[in-house]
Amino acid sequence: MGDVLPALSIPVLVFGGGIYAACDCWWRRRHPAPPSPYTHQAAWLAEREMLLLAEEIVDDAHSALGPLYDAPAAPRPGGQPAGTPADVTPEGDATPDRAPSPPAAARRR
């Protein structure tokens, strides 16, 4: 009698595993898993969302800072372009033509 219980438990476990597998298959067919976040479509949707967010940020920045760029800068006295100090002259150390400047001397530490 001691060997009958282990001998009968093996077919019961195999049968129980089969019932579990059948129920699991049935359940998964009726309740599919959500789409994986690693699919091509998920990456495309994430990229689209990011582009819309970036577009919104740029539109907000343009609406907030747009008036700064709408009006052209008024010419400064002396014919210097706007944004340069009045006491700076272009004749300083600047190269008079479009040729490249000579290389700077190497510094020693």
Coordinates of N, CA and C in Angstrom, one line a residue:
M1 N 0.8 -1.2 0.0 CA 0.0 0.0 0.0 C 0.9 1.3 0.0
G2 N 2.1 1.1 0.5 CA 3.0 2.3 0.5 C 3.4 2.8 -0.8
D3 N 3.4 1.9 -1.8 CA 3.9 2.3 -3.2 C 2.7 2.7 -4.1
V4 N 1.5 2.5 -3.7 CA 0.3 2.8 -4.5 C 0.1 4.3 -4.5
L5 N 0.3 5.0 -3.4 CA 0.0 6.4 -3.4 C 1.0 7.2 -4.3
P6 N 2.3 7.0 -4.2 CA 3.2 7.7 -5.2 C 2.9 7.2 -6.6
A7 N 2.6 6.0 -6.9 CA 2.3 5.6 -8.2 C 1.1 6.2 -8.8
L8 N 0.1 6.5 -8.0 CA -1.1 7.2 -8.5 C -1.0 8.7 -8.5
S9 N -0.1 9.2 -7.7 CA 0.0 10.7 -7.7 C 0.6 11.2 -9.0
I10 N 1.5 10.4 -9.7 CA 2.1 10.9 -10.9 C 1.0 11.1 -12.0
P11 N 0.1 10.2 -12.3 CA -0.9 10.5 -13.3 C -1.8 11.6 -12.9
V12 N -2.1 11.8 -11.6 CA -2.9 12.9 -11.1 C -2.2 14.2 -11.4
L13 N -0.9 14.3 -11.1 CA -0.2 15.5 -11.4 C -0.1 15.9 -12.9
V14 N 0.1 14.9 -13.7 CA 0.1 15.1 -15.1 C -1.2 15.6 -15.6
F15 N -2.3 14.9 -15.2 CA -3.7 15.3 -15.6 C -4.0 16.8 -15.1
G16 N -3.6 17.1 -13.8 CA -3.8 18.4 -13.3 C -3.0 19.5 -14.1
G17 N -1.8 19.1 -14.5 CA -1.0 20.1 -15.3 C -1.7 20.3 -16.6
G18 N -2.2 19.3 -17.2 CA -2.9 19.4 -18.5 C -4.2 20.3 -18.4
I19 N -4.9 20.1 -17.3 CA -6.1 21.0 -17.0 C -5.7 22.4 -16.8
Y20 N -4.6 22.6 -16.1 CA -4.1 24.0 -15.9 C -3.7 24.6 -17.2
A21 N -3.0 23.9 -18.0 CA -2.5 24.4 -19.3 C -3.7 24.8 -20.2
A22 N -4.7 23.9 -20.2 CA -5.9 24.2 -21.0 C -6.6 25.4 -20.6
C23 N -6.8 25.6 -19.2 CA -7.5 26.8 -18.7 C -6.7 28.0 -18.9
D24 N -5.3 27.9 -18.8 CA -4.5 29.1 -19.0 C -4.6 29.5 -20.5
C25 N -4.6 28.6 -21.4 CA -4.7 28.9 -22.9 C -6.0 29.6 -23.1
W26 N -7.1 29.0 -22.5 CA -8.4 29.6 -22.7 C -8.5 31.0 -22.2
W27 N -7.9 31.2 -21.0 CA -7.9 32.6 -20.4 C -7.1 33.6 -21.2
R28 N -6.0 33.2 -21.7 CA -5.1 34.1 -22.5 C -5.8 34.5 -23.8
R29 N -6.6 33.6 -24.4 CA -7.2 33.9 -25.7 C -8.3 34.9 -25.5
R30 N -9.0 34.9 -24.3 CA -10.1 35.8 -24.1 C -9.6 37.1 -23.4
H31 N -8.4 37.1 -22.8 CA -7.9 38.3 -22.2 C -6.4 38.5 -22.7
P32 N -6.3 39.1 -23.9 CA -4.9 39.2 -24.4 C -4.1 40.2 -23.6
A33 N -2.8 40.1 -23.6 CA -1.9 41.0 -22.9 C -1.9 42.3 -23.6
P34 N -1.6 43.4 -22.9 CA -1.5 44.7 -23.6 C -0.3 44.7 -24.5
P35 N -0.3 45.6 -25.5 CA 0.9 45.6 -26.4 C 2.2 45.9 -25.7
S36 N 3.2 45.3 -26.1 CA 4.5 45.5 -25.5 C 5.0 47.0 -25.8
P37 N 5.7 47.5 -24.8 CA 6.2 48.9 -25.0 C 7.5 48.9 -25.9
Y38 N 7.9 47.7 -26.3 CA 9.1 47.7 -27.2 C 8.8 47.4 -28.6
T39 N 7.6 47.6 -29.1 CA 7.2 47.3 -30.4 C 7.5 48.6 -31.3
H40 N 7.5 48.4 -32.6 CA 7.7 49.6 -33.5 C 6.6 50.6 -33.4
Q41 N 5.4 50.1 -33.2 CA 4.3 51.1 -33.1 C 4.4 51.9 -31.8
A42 N 4.8 51.2 -30.7 CA 4.9 52.0 -29.4 C 6.0 53.0 -29.6
A43 N 7.1 52.7 -30.2 CA 8.2 53.7 -30.4 C 7.7 54.8 -31.3
W44 N 6.9 54.5 -32.3 CA 6.4 55.6 -33.2 C 5.4 56.5 -32.4
L45 N 4.6 55.9 -31.6 CA 3.6 56.7 -30.8 C 4.4 57.6 -29.8
A46 N 5.4 57.1 -29.2 CA 6.2 57.8 -28.2 C 6.9 59.0 -28.9
E47 N 7.5 58.7 -30.1 CA 8.1 59.8 -30.9 C 7.1 60.9 -31.3
R48 N 6.0 60.5 -31.7 CA 4.9 61.4 -32.1 C 4.5 62.3 -30.9
E49 N 4.4 61.7 -29.7 CA 4.0 62.4 -28.5 C 5.1 63.4 -28.1
M50 N 6.4 63.0 -28.3 CA 7.5 63.9 -28.0 C 7.6 65.1 -28.9
L51 N 7.3 64.8 -30.2 CA 7.3 65.9 -31.2 C 6.2 66.9 -30.9
L52 N 5.0 66.4 -30.5 CA 3.9 67.3 -30.2 C 4.3 68.2 -29.0
L53 N 4.9 67.6 -28.0 CA 5.3 68.3 -26.8 C 6.4 69.4 -27.2
A54 N 7.3 69.0 -28.0 CA 8.4 69.9 -28.5 C 7.7 71.1 -29.3
E55 N 6.8 70.7 -30.1 CA 6.1 71.8 -30.9 C 5.4 72.8 -30.0
E56 N 4.7 72.2 -29.0 CA 4.0 73.1 -28.0 C 5.0 74.0 -27.3
I57 N 6.1 73.5 -26.9 CA 7.1 74.3 -26.2 C 7.7 75.4 -27.1
V58 N 7.9 75.1 -28.4 CA 8.4 76.1 -29.3 C 7.4 77.1 -29.6
D59 N 6.1 76.7 -29.7 CA 5.1 77.7 -30.0 C 4.9 78.6 -28.8
D60 N 5.0 78.1 -27.6 CA 4.9 78.9 -26.4 C 6.0 79.9 -26.3
A61 N 7.2 79.5 -26.6 CA 8.4 80.3 -26.5 C 8.3 81.4 -27.6
H62 N 7.8 81.0 -28.8 CA 7.7 82.0 -29.9 C 6.6 83.1 -29.5
S63 N 5.5 82.6 -28.9 CA 4.5 83.6 -28.6 C 5.0 84.5 -27.5
A64 N 5.8 84.0 -26.6 CA 6.3 84.8 -25.5 C 7.5 85.8 -25.9
L65 N 8.4 85.3 -26.8 CA 9.5 86.0 -27.1 C 9.5 86.6 -28.6
G66 N 8.4 86.3 -29.3 CA 8.3 86.8 -30.6 C 8.4 88.3 -30.8
P67 N 7.8 89.1 -29.9 CA 8.0 90.6 -30.1 C 9.4 91.0 -30.0
L68 N 10.3 90.3 -29.4 CA 11.7 90.7 -29.3 C 12.3 90.7 -30.7
Y69 N 11.9 89.8 -31.5 CA 12.5 89.6 -32.8 C 11.8 90.2 -34.0
D70 N 10.6 90.7 -33.7 CA 9.8 91.3 -34.8 C 10.4 92.6 -35.3
A71 N 10.7 93.5 -34.4 CA 11.1 94.9 -34.8 C 12.6 94.8 -35.1
P72 N 13.1 95.3 -36.3 CA 14.5 95.3 -36.6 C 15.2 96.3 -35.6
A73 N 16.4 96.1 -35.3 CA 17.2 97.0 -34.5 C 17.5 98.3 -35.2
A74 N 17.4 99.3 -34.4 CA 17.6 100.7 -35.0 C 19.1 100.8 -35.2
P75 N 19.5 101.5 -36.3 CA 21.0 101.7 -36.5 C 21.5 102.6 -35.3
R76 N 22.7 102.3 -34.9 CA 23.4 103.0 -33.8 C 24.2 104.2 -34.4
P77 N 24.4 105.2 -33.6 CA 25.2 106.3 -34.1 C 26.6 105.8 -34.5
G78 N 27.2 106.3 -35.5 CA 28.5 106.0 -35.9 C 28.5 104.8 -36.9
G79 N 27.4 104.3 -37.2 CA 27.3 103.2 -38.2 C 27.6 101.8 -37.6
Q80 N 27.8 101.7 -36.3 CA 28.1 100.4 -35.8 C 26.8 99.5 -35.7
P81 N 27.0 98.2 -35.8 CA 25.8 97.4 -35.7 C 25.3 97.3 -34.3
A82 N 24.0 97.0 -34.1 CA 23.4 96.9 -32.8 C 24.0 95.8 -32.0
G83 N 24.2 95.9 -30.8 CA 24.8 94.9 -29.9 C 26.2 95.0 -29.6
T84 N 26.9 96.0 -30.3 CA 28.3 96.2 -30.0 C 28.4 97.5 -29.2
P85 N 29.3 97.5 -28.2 CA 29.5 98.8 -27.4 C 30.0 99.9 -28.3
A86 N 29.6 101.1 -27.9 CA 29.9 102.3 -28.7 C 31.4 102.6 -28.7
D87 N 32.2 102.2 -27.7 CA 33.6 102.5 -27.6 C 34.5 101.5 -28.2
V88 N 33.9 100.4 -28.8 CA 34.8 99.4 -29.5 C 34.9 99.8 -30.9
T89 N 36.1 99.8 -31.4 CA 36.3 100.2 -32.8 C 36.7 98.9 -33.6
P90 N 36.3 98.8 -34.8 CA 36.6 97.6 -35.6 C 38.1 97.5 -36.0
E91 N 38.9 98.6 -35.8 CA 40.3 98.6 -36.2 C 41.2 98.0 -35.2
G92 N 40.7 97.6 -34.1 CA 41.6 97.0 -33.0 C 42.5 95.9 -33.5
D93 N 42.4 94.7 -33.0 CA 43.2 93.6 -33.4 C 42.6 92.8 -34.5
A94 N 41.5 93.3 -35.1 CA 40.8 92.5 -36.1 C 41.7 92.5 -37.4
T95 N 41.5 91.4 -38.1 CA 42.1 91.3 -39.4 C 41.4 92.1 -40.4
P96 N 42.1 93.0 -41.1 CA 41.4 93.9 -42.0 C 40.8 93.2 -43.2
D97 N 41.2 92.1 -43.6 CA 40.6 91.4 -44.8 C 40.0 90.1 -44.3
R98 N 39.5 89.3 -45.2 CA 38.9 88.0 -44.9 C 39.9 86.9 -44.7
A99 N 41.1 87.1 -44.8 CA 42.1 86.1 -44.6 C 42.1 85.6 -43.1
P100 N 42.5 84.3 -42.9 CA 42.4 83.8 -41.5 C 43.5 84.5 -40.7
S101 N 43.2 84.6 -39.4 CA 44.1 85.3 -38.5 C 45.3 84.3 -38.2
P102 N 46.4 84.9 -37.9 CA 47.5 84.0 -37.5 C 47.3 83.3 -36.2
P103 N 47.9 82.1 -36.1 CA 47.6 81.3 -34.9 C 48.1 82.0 -33.6
A104 N 47.5 81.8 -32.5 CA 47.9 82.4 -31.3 C 49.1 81.6 -30.7
A105 N 49.9 82.3 -29.9 CA 51.0 81.6 -29.3 C 50.6 80.6 -28.3
A106 N 51.3 79.6 -28.1 CA 51.0 78.5 -27.2 C 51.3 79.0 -25.7
R107 N 50.4 78.7 -24.8 CA 50.6 79.1 -23.4 C 51.3 77.9 -22.7
R108 N 52.1 78.3 -21.7 CA 52.7 77.3 -20.9 C 52.1 77.4 -19.5
R109 N 52.0 76.3 -18.9 CA 51.4 76.3 -17.5 C 52.4 76.1 -16.5

